[in-house]
Amino acid sequence: MNVELKELKKDYDLGKTMVRALKGVSLTIDKGEFVTIAGPSGSGKSTLLNLIGCLDYPSAGEVWIGGKLVSRLREAKLNRIRLHTIGFIFQAFNLIPVLNVYENIELPLLIRKDISREERRKRVEYLMEAVGLKEQKNQKPAELSGGQRQRVAVARALVSQPKLVLADEPTANLDSKTGIEIIELMHRINRERGTSFIFSTHDPKIMQRADKVYYLHDGSLAKEQDV
Amino acid sequence: MKLFLFALKNAIRSWWRSIILGMFIFLIGLLTTFMGSFSLTIRNQMEDAIINGVSGHIQIRPGNAEEDDFAELMKSRWRGVASLNRKQQVRIQNALTPLKDSIVITPRVRHAALFISDKDKSPSLFIGLDPRDTNYQKALITVKGRMLQPGRNREIVITQNLADTLGVVPGGVIGVLSKTREDYPVDMALTVVGVVQYRMLSLFSFSAVYMDIDTARELAGFYHGEVSDIILYLDRKDRTDAFIARLPAILAGAGVRVVKGEPAQQNGPDAQQQTQDIAPAQQDNTGPTLQRDGSTVGVRLSTYKSMGGFFMGTVSGMIMIFYFLVVLLLIIVSILIANLVYMMGIERYREIGTLRAIGFSRARTVRIFMTEIFCVTGFFGILGILAGTALNLYFSIVGMPSPSPAMDYIMGTSLKFQMDYSQAIVSLVLIFGFTFLASFMPAFRACSLKPAETLKET
């Protein structure tokens, strides 16, 4: 699924001061690409991913996903897009502590009326196998290592079979070896399924694994580089 | 189902908060259930006291008798002049005889007189009845002596406040000075055989003297066998409305007309003079026809509800005060619940953000929160209701002792609770209602934050 951003701006009103997090970002990501948004802390990476992921509205500019202008849609429609089209992976994993591995992965499907119980079970078991966590099926997030937790998060992001997966610094809380493993896992899924991946990082080793790297600096796109 | 389990697991995970929240809910459950039975018992006991002691379930009185609410009778200067003559009594008795298996028919004479002892004197209402009818005894607690016995004239049972005023005890003799309806003075010596206290009605300092009906007739000047009223005791209180609806037709069959509307002002000594001036056949549309002897052709009917209106209203007022205190507590608890839910929302920003990010709508996220709260509410609410019911059951067996002498007036020295299991449903609805009101807004606010805002909190 292709993503197109046109002159995207985002301001945060902090009372007396106005912070301009994005200053007119324009870029295009093609279907099936494995793309990194790189840049130092505070450069606007998370803001950009939030806008692409329909988690926030831009102050100006447009977000097009799969040829559809989403930046002006109402909340209910954005919920549907997030549920059906986009998967999220977070830096802090954001797993639900009371649910076990199986239940965490299954969670997005529980509100999908178009998916039967049997289909739900098949998808969850397939993904547990794919991310290598079948043995940990009944374990709670607190009983897992950082890498295992992020694998669960990857599986949860993929269970809806989204066309686009957004990952905000998915390796930041992991050691470098585990981080590379997670990126490899994401890349494998990208190749096998054609799912587009956009993830942010400031780790050069991780950047090397991407097809394309966009550098953000002070809310502006500094350069674009094919790896 | 899985989302319900998710909410349930969250409630169990935050067990300390669930317990704090649950304690308040438990308290509400306990209090509302307890108060439900308490007020029901007080109300029923008051009604029973009114029925047994004064009004019966239904009163048949002369058409020109003024009083409806028997609080009127507390006016010690009140003197009932209107009466039902023998002919009317016979007709009424005949009409009701086929129903005598399910009703008790009690003719009475009510009047006021001055009771005099060596120590003091005091005006009081007196009630004359057939001592074989013992219903009146159910409204009284014997403090000293005994109740009236059949075949023994000129004996009286008096309420304790009157006995205290006059300084008499059972066995003592007091004088009574009365005026007949023709305004002739009557004096008589009466032997006190019992000192009693009214159940519930003592609260209103209601005092009365009970005596046999013949003695009462002498004092009231009812020389031809007249009575002030006939009261009916039914086998069940809840049959009253249905029975009084049938009664006009039953009485009409015996030639007794039931009149409605305001009675003519015929009470008091002047009434006699007035009645003598009215021709027997003279009638008007608003009241009954008066006869030369002061009696009326028609009769009026009242139930204990209207006759005890003043007393029941006062009791309802007191119960309302109790309920007001409970509602005050509910409001305080609601504020605490709102606070807890608000804190819960703040603590769970990340979870809310995650759920929103993966596609949960705001409404669904609120529902998950509310389900969690309702799980706690349901569990602790039911626990509270069960505890309240157990407490009520205990008090229904052993009785609840009065916490202070002031409370004796409404609950006696020991109040045996009446069980009303339907109260549990009312309590449950109340608990869920209050919890919903208290928790919806904070839950809605927490879930209304933009997903990007909540995820920032991580």
Short mmCIF file of N, CA, C and O in Angstrom, two decimals, chain A residues 12 50 55-56 75 79 82-83 88 90 92 94 96-99 102-103 106-108 110-111 120 156, chain B residues 2-3 6 9-10 13 350-351 354-362 364 450-453 455-456 458:
data_model
loop_
_atom_site.label_atom_id
_atom_site.label_comp_id
_atom_site.label_asym_id
_atom_site.label_seq_id
_atom_site.Cartn_x
_atom_site.Cartn_y
_atom_site.Cartn_z
N TYR A 12 2.29 22.01 17.86
CA TYR A 12 1.76 21.72 19.20
C TYR A 12 1.65 23.02 19.96
O TYR A 12 2.65 23.74 20.12
N ASN A 50 2.80 9.04 13.77
CA ASN A 50 1.43 9.20 14.30
C ASN A 50 0.48 9.72 13.23
O ASN A 50 -0.69 9.32 13.16
N LEU A 55 -3.30 8.48 13.92
CA LEU A 55 -3.48 8.64 15.36
C LEU A 55 -3.66 10.11 15.73
O LEU A 55 -3.99 10.43 16.86
N ASP A 56 -3.41 10.98 14.79
CA ASP A 56 -3.49 12.42 15.05
C ASP A 56 -3.82 13.12 13.73
O ASP A 56 -3.65 12.53 12.65
N GLU A 75 -13.27 10.52 13.04
CA GLU A 75 -12.67 9.54 13.96
C GLU A 75 -13.11 8.10 13.69
O GLU A 75 -12.28 7.19 13.68
N ASN A 79 -10.72 4.94 12.87
CA ASN A 79 -10.68 3.69 13.66
C ASN A 79 -10.68 2.48 12.74
O ASN A 79 -9.93 1.52 12.94
N ARG A 82 -7.36 2.08 10.96
CA ARG A 82 -6.33 1.53 11.86
C ARG A 82 -6.58 0.03 12.09
O ARG A 82 -5.65 -0.75 12.18
N LEU A 83 -7.85 -0.34 12.18
CA LEU A 83 -8.18 -1.74 12.45
C LEU A 83 -7.89 -2.65 11.26
O LEU A 83 -7.41 -3.76 11.42
N PHE A 88 0.57 -1.51 14.22
CA PHE A 88 1.50 -0.66 14.99
C PHE A 88 2.44 -1.51 15.84
O PHE A 88 2.02 -2.49 16.46
N PHE A 90 5.34 -0.65 18.86
CA PHE A 90 5.80 0.47 19.67
C PHE A 90 7.17 0.17 20.29
O PHE A 90 7.52 -1.00 20.52
N ALA A 92 8.01 0.68 23.37
CA ALA A 92 7.87 0.05 24.70
C ALA A 92 6.96 -1.17 24.63
O ALA A 92 6.41 -1.60 25.64
N ASN A 94 4.15 -2.05 24.43
CA ASN A 94 2.73 -1.78 24.71
C ASN A 94 1.85 -3.02 24.65
O ASN A 94 0.75 -3.00 24.09
N ILE A 96 -0.58 -5.80 26.54
CA ILE A 96 -1.53 -5.69 27.66
C ILE A 96 -1.07 -6.68 28.74
O ILE A 96 -1.03 -7.90 28.51
N PRO A 97 -0.72 -6.16 29.91
CA PRO A 97 -0.07 -7.02 30.91
C PRO A 97 -0.91 -8.19 31.41
O PRO A 97 -0.36 -9.21 31.80
N VAL A 98 -2.25 -8.03 31.40
CA VAL A 98 -3.09 -9.11 31.96
C VAL A 98 -3.36 -10.23 30.95
O VAL A 98 -3.89 -11.28 31.32
N LEU A 99 -3.00 -9.99 29.69
CA LEU A 99 -3.27 -10.99 28.67
C LEU A 99 -2.00 -11.77 28.36
O LEU A 99 -0.89 -11.21 28.38
N TYR A 102 -0.89 -15.41 23.48
CA TYR A 102 -1.97 -15.73 22.54
C TYR A 102 -3.02 -14.61 22.53
O TYR A 102 -3.42 -14.11 21.48
N GLU A 103 -3.44 -14.21 23.73
CA GLU A 103 -4.52 -13.21 23.84
C GLU A 103 -4.08 -11.84 23.34
O GLU A 103 -4.88 -11.10 22.74
N GLU A 106 -4.19 -11.93 19.63
CA GLU A 106 -5.58 -12.06 19.17
C GLU A 106 -6.39 -10.76 19.33
O GLU A 106 -7.39 -10.54 18.62
N LEU A 107 -5.94 -9.90 20.23
CA LEU A 107 -6.74 -8.72 20.63
C LEU A 107 -7.35 -7.92 19.48
O LEU A 107 -8.57 -7.65 19.50
N PRO A 108 -6.59 -7.51 18.45
CA PRO A 108 -7.22 -6.70 17.39
C PRO A 108 -8.34 -7.45 16.64
O PRO A 108 -9.25 -6.82 16.11
N LEU A 110 -10.53 -9.42 17.98
CA LEU A 110 -11.74 -9.58 18.79
C LEU A 110 -12.83 -8.59 18.40
O LEU A 110 -14.01 -8.82 18.67
N ILE A 111 -12.42 -7.48 17.77
CA ILE A 111 -13.45 -6.51 17.38
C ILE A 111 -13.72 -6.56 15.87
O ILE A 111 -14.42 -5.72 15.34
N ARG A 120 -9.62 -16.78 13.36
CA ARG A 120 -8.84 -16.06 14.38
C ARG A 120 -7.77 -16.97 14.97
O ARG A 120 -6.61 -16.60 15.08
N ARG A 156 1.15 -9.15 16.84
CA ARG A 156 -0.12 -8.43 17.04
C ARG A 156 -0.36 -7.42 15.90
O ARG A 156 -1.49 -7.25 15.44
N LYS B 2 -14.59 -12.58 25.32
CA LYS B 2 -13.16 -12.43 25.59
C LYS B 2 -12.85 -11.02 26.09
O LYS B 2 -11.98 -10.83 26.92
N LEU B 3 -13.59 -10.04 25.55
CA LEU B 3 -13.39 -8.66 26.02
C LEU B 3 -13.87 -8.51 27.46
O LEU B 3 -13.30 -7.76 28.24
N PHE B 6 -11.21 -9.90 29.51
CA PHE B 6 -10.11 -8.93 29.52
C PHE B 6 -10.37 -7.89 30.62
O PHE B 6 -9.49 -7.57 31.44
N LYS B 9 -10.03 -9.49 34.03
CA LYS B 9 -8.63 -9.68 34.40
C LYS B 9 -8.01 -8.37 34.87
O LYS B 9 -7.23 -8.35 35.82
N ASN B 10 -8.36 -7.29 34.21
CA ASN B 10 -7.85 -5.98 34.63
C ASN B 10 -8.31 -5.64 36.03
O ASN B 10 -7.56 -5.10 36.83
N ARG B 13 -6.30 -7.73 38.37
CA ARG B 13 -4.90 -7.28 38.42
C ARG B 13 -4.76 -6.08 39.37
O ARG B 13 -3.86 -6.03 40.20
N ARG B 350 -1.37 4.45 28.65
CA ARG B 350 -0.68 3.68 27.61
C ARG B 350 -1.59 2.60 27.04
O ARG B 350 -1.65 2.40 25.83
N GLU B 351 -2.31 1.93 27.95
CA GLU B 351 -3.21 0.87 27.51
C GLU B 351 -4.33 1.44 26.62
O GLU B 351 -4.68 0.84 25.60
N THR B 354 -2.88 2.25 23.29
CA THR B 354 -2.62 1.03 22.51
C THR B 354 -3.92 0.50 21.91
O THR B 354 -3.97 0.16 20.72
N LEU B 355 -4.94 0.44 22.74
CA LEU B 355 -6.23 -0.06 22.24
C LEU B 355 -6.75 0.82 21.11
O LEU B 355 -7.21 0.31 20.08
N ARG B 356 -6.64 2.13 21.29
CA ARG B 356 -7.11 3.04 20.23
C ARG B 356 -6.28 2.86 18.96
O ARG B 356 -6.79 2.87 17.86
N ALA B 357 -4.94 2.68 19.14
CA ALA B 357 -4.06 2.54 17.98
C ALA B 357 -4.38 1.29 17.19
O ALA B 357 -4.31 1.30 15.96
N ILE B 358 -4.74 0.21 17.87
CA ILE B 358 -4.99 -1.02 17.12
C ILE B 358 -6.43 -1.10 16.60
O ILE B 358 -6.85 -2.10 16.07
N GLY B 359 -7.18 -0.01 16.78
CA GLY B 359 -8.48 0.08 16.11
C GLY B 359 -9.70 0.08 17.00
O GLY B 359 -10.82 0.13 16.51
N PHE B 360 -9.51 0.04 18.31
CA PHE B 360 -10.67 0.09 19.21
C PHE B 360 -11.24 1.51 19.16
O PHE B 360 -10.50 2.48 19.26
N SER B 361 -12.55 1.60 19.01
CA SER B 361 -13.18 2.93 18.99
C SER B 361 -13.23 3.46 20.42
O SER B 361 -13.05 2.71 21.39
N ARG B 362 -13.53 4.76 20.52
CA ARG B 362 -13.64 5.35 21.85
C ARG B 362 -14.76 4.68 22.65
O ARG B 362 -14.58 4.34 23.82
N ARG B 364 -15.92 1.70 22.39
CA ARG B 364 -15.57 0.34 22.80
C ARG B 364 -14.57 0.37 23.97
O ARG B 364 -14.64 -0.45 24.88
N LYS B 450 -6.71 11.96 22.55
CA LYS B 450 -6.22 11.49 21.25
C LYS B 450 -5.25 10.34 21.49
O LYS B 450 -4.43 10.41 22.41
N PRO B 451 -5.31 9.31 20.65
CA PRO B 451 -4.38 8.18 20.84
C PRO B 451 -2.93 8.64 20.87
O PRO B 451 -2.13 8.15 21.67
N ALA B 452 -2.61 9.62 20.03
CA ALA B 452 -1.22 10.10 20.00
C ALA B 452 -0.81 10.70 21.33
O ALA B 452 0.32 10.53 21.79
N GLU B 453 -1.75 11.38 22.00
CA GLU B 453 -1.47 12.00 23.31
C GLU B 453 -1.17 10.92 24.35
O GLU B 453 -0.25 11.04 25.13
N LEU B 455 -0.26 7.82 23.87
CA LEU B 455 0.94 7.03 23.59
C LEU B 455 2.20 7.81 23.96
O LEU B 455 3.23 7.22 24.26
N LYS B 456 2.09 9.12 23.97
CA LYS B 456 3.22 9.97 24.35
C LYS B 456 3.62 9.70 25.79
O LYS B 456 4.76 9.85 26.19
N THR B 458 4.00 7.09 27.28
CA THR B 458 4.89 5.95 27.49
C THR B 458 6.32 6.43 27.58
O THR B 458 7.19 5.69 27.92
#
